[in-house]
mmCIF file of C-alpha atoms (C1' of nucleotides) in Angstrom:
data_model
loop_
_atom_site.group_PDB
_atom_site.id
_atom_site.type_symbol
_atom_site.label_atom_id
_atom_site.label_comp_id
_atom_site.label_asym_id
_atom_site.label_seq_id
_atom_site.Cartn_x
_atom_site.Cartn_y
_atom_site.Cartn_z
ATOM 1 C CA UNK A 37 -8.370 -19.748 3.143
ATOM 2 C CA UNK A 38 -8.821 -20.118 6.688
ATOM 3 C CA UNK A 39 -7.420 -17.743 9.551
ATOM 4 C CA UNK A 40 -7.016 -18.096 12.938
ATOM 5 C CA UNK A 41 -8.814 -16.352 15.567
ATOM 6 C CA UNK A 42 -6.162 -13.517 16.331
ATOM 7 C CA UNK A 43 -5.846 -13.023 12.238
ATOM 8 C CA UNK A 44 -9.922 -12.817 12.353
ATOM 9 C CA UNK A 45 -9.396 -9.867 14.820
ATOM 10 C CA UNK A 46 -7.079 -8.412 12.539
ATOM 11 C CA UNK A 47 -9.030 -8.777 9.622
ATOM 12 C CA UNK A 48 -12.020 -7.238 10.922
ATOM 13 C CA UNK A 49 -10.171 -4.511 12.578
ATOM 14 C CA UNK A 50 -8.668 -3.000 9.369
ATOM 15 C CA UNK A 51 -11.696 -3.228 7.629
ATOM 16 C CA UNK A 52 -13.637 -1.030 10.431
ATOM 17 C CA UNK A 53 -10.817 0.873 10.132
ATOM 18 C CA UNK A 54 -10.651 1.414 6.345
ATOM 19 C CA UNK A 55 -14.401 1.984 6.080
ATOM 20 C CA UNK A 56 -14.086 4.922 9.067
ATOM 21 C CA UNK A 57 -11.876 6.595 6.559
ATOM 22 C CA UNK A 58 -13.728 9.934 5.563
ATOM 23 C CA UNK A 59 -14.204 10.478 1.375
ATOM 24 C CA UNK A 60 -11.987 12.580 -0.406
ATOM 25 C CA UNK A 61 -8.964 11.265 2.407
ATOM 26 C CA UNK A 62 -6.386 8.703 2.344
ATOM 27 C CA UNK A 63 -4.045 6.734 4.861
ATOM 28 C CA UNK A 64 -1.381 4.542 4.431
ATOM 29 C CA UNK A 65 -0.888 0.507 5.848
ATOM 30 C CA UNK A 66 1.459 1.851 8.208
ATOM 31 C CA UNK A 67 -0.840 3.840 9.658
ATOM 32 C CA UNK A 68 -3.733 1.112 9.970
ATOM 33 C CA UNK A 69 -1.032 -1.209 11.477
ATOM 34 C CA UNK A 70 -0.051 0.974 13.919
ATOM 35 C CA UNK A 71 -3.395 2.122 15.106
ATOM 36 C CA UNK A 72 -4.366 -1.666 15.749
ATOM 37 C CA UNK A 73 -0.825 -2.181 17.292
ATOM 38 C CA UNK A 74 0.552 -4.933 15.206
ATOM 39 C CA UNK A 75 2.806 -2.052 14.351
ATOM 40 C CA UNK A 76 5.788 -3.348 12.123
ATOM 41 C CA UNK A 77 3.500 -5.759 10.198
ATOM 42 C CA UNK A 78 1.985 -3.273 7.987
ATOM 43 C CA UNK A 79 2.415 -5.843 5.327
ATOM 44 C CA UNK A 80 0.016 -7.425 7.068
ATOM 45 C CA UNK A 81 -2.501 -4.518 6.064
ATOM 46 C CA UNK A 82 -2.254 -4.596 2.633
ATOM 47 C CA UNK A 83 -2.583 -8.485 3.250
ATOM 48 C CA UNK A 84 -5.357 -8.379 5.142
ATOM 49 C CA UNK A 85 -7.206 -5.965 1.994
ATOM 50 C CA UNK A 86 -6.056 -8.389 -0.149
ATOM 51 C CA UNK A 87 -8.997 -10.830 1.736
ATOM 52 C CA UNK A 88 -11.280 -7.563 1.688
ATOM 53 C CA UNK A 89 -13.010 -8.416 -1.685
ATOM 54 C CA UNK A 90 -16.623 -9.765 -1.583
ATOM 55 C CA UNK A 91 -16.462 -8.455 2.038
ATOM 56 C CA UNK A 92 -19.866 -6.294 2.994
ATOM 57 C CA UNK A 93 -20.383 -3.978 3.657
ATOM 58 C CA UNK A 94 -17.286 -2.632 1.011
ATOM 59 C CA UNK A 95 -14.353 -1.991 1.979
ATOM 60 C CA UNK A 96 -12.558 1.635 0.435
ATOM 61 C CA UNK A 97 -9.468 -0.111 -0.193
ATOM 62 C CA UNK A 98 -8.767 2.336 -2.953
ATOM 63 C CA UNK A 99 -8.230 5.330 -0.122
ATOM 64 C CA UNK A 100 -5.297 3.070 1.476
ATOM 65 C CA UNK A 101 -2.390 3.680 0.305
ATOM 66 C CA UNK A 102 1.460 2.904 0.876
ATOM 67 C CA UNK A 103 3.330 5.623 2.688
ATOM 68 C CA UNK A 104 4.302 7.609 -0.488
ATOM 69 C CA UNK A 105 1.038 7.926 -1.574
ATOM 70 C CA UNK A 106 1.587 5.557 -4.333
ATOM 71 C CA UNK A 107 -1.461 3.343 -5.280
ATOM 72 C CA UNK A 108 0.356 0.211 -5.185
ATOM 73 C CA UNK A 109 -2.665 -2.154 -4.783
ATOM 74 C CA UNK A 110 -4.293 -0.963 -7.922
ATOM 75 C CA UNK A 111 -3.777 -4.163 -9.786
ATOM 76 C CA UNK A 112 -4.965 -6.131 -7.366
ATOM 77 C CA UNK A 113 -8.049 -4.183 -7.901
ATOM 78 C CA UNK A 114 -11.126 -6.244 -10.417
ATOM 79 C CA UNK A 115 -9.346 -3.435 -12.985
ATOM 80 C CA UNK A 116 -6.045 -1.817 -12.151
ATOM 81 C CA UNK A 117 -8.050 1.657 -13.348
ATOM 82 C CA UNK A 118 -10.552 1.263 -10.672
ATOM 83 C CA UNK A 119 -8.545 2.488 -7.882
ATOM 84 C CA UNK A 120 -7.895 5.742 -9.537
ATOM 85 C CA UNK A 121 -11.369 6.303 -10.787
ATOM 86 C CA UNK A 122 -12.691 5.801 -7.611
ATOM 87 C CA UNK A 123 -10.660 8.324 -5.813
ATOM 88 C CA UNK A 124 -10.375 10.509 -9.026
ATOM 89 C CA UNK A 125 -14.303 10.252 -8.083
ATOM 90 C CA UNK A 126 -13.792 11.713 -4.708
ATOM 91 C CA UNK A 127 -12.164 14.824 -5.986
ATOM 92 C CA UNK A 128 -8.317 13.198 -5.022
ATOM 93 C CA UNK A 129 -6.049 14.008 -8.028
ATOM 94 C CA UNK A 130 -3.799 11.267 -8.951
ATOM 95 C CA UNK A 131 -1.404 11.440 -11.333
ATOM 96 C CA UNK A 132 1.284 8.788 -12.199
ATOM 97 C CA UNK A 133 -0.086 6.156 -10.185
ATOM 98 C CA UNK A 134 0.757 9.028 -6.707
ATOM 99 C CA UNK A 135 -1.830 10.602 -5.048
ATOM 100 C CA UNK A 136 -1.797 14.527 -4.911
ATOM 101 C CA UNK A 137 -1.177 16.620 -1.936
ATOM 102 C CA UNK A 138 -1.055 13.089 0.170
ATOM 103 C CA UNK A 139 0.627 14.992 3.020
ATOM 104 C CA UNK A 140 -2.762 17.118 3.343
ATOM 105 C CA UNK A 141 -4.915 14.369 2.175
ATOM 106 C CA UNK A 142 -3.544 11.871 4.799
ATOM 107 C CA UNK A 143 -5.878 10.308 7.573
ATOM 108 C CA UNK A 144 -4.311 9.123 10.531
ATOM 109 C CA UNK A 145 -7.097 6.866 12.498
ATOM 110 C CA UNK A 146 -4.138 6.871 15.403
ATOM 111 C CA UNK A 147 -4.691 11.049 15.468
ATOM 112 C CA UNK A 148 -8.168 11.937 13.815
ATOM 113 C CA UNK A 149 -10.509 9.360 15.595
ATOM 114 C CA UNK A 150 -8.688 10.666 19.176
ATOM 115 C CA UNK A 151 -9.718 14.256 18.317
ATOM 116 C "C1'" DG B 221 9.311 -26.679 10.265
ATOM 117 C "C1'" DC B 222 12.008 -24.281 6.738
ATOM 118 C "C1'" DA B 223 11.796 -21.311 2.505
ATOM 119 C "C1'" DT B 224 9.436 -18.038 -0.144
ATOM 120 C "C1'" DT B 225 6.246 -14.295 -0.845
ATOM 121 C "C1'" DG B 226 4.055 -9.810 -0.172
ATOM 122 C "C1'" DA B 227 -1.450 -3.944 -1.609
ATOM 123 C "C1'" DC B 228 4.868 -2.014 3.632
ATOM 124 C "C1'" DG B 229 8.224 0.960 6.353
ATOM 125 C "C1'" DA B 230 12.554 3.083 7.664
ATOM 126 C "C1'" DA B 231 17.080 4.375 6.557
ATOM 127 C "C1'" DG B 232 20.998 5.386 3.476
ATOM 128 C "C1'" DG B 233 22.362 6.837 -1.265
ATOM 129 C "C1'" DC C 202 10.723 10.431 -5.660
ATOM 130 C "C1'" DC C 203 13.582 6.240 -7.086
ATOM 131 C "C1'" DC C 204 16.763 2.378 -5.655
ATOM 132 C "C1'" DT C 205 18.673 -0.980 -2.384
ATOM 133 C "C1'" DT C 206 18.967 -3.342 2.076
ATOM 134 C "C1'" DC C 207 16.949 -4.858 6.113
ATOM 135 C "C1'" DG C 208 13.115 -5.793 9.310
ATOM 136 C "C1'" DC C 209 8.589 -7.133 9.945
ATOM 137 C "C1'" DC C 210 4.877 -11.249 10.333
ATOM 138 C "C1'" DA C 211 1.126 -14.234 8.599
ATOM 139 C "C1'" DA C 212 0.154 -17.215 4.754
ATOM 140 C "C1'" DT C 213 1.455 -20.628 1.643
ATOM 141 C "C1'" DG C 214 4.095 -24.505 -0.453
#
DNA sequence: GCATTGACGAAGG
DNA sequence: CCCTTCGCCAATG
């Protein structure tokens, strides 16, 4: 795999973003996306975490979410019940495959790094 | 360069 | 929340 120079950018800007997000809090792609201003390519996100393995220092992939709340990149996880261990681990209930209270648990980088 | 794919999002049902 | 359709954009074949 080799990216350009603006995907680099991209790359290493939703990583710093992931890793900024707090334990025990989630966001979604969309969010991520829109905070770096790619916007509308919040497939891009989950893209982007799909290069995120290996990557130091880790990436918290398993507190990004889609917009529902739904842990939709667990399988691409090294076990599809890692995801939900690991935020089961940081006191956020999940139960079928949805994370609990994701409306309170929800980190918005575009609204809680401003404050 | 076109076609397909995808860890998504919004809107309508 | 689930389903479908459409839009989005970089990667991949």
């Amino acid at each position: 795999m080799q990216y350009t120079p603006k995907t680099k950018d991209f790359f290493q800007n939703v990583f710093d973003i992931v890793r900024l997000i707090p334990k025990g809090r989630v966001t979604s792609y969309g969010a991520i996306a829109k905070y770096i201003g790619t916007g509308g390519s919040s497939r891009m996100v989950g893209w982007a975490m799909n290069a995120s393995h290996g990557v130091k220092p880790k990436v918290p992939a398993h507190r990004v979410v889609n917009r529902n709340g739904m842990l939709t990149g667990k399988a691409h996880f090294e076990t599809p019940t890692k995801m939900q261990a690991l935020l089961e681990k940081e006191k956020i209930k999940v139960q079928n495959e949805t994370v609990v209270d994701f409306d309170k648990l929800f980190w918005d980088p575009a609204i809680e790094l401003v404050l």
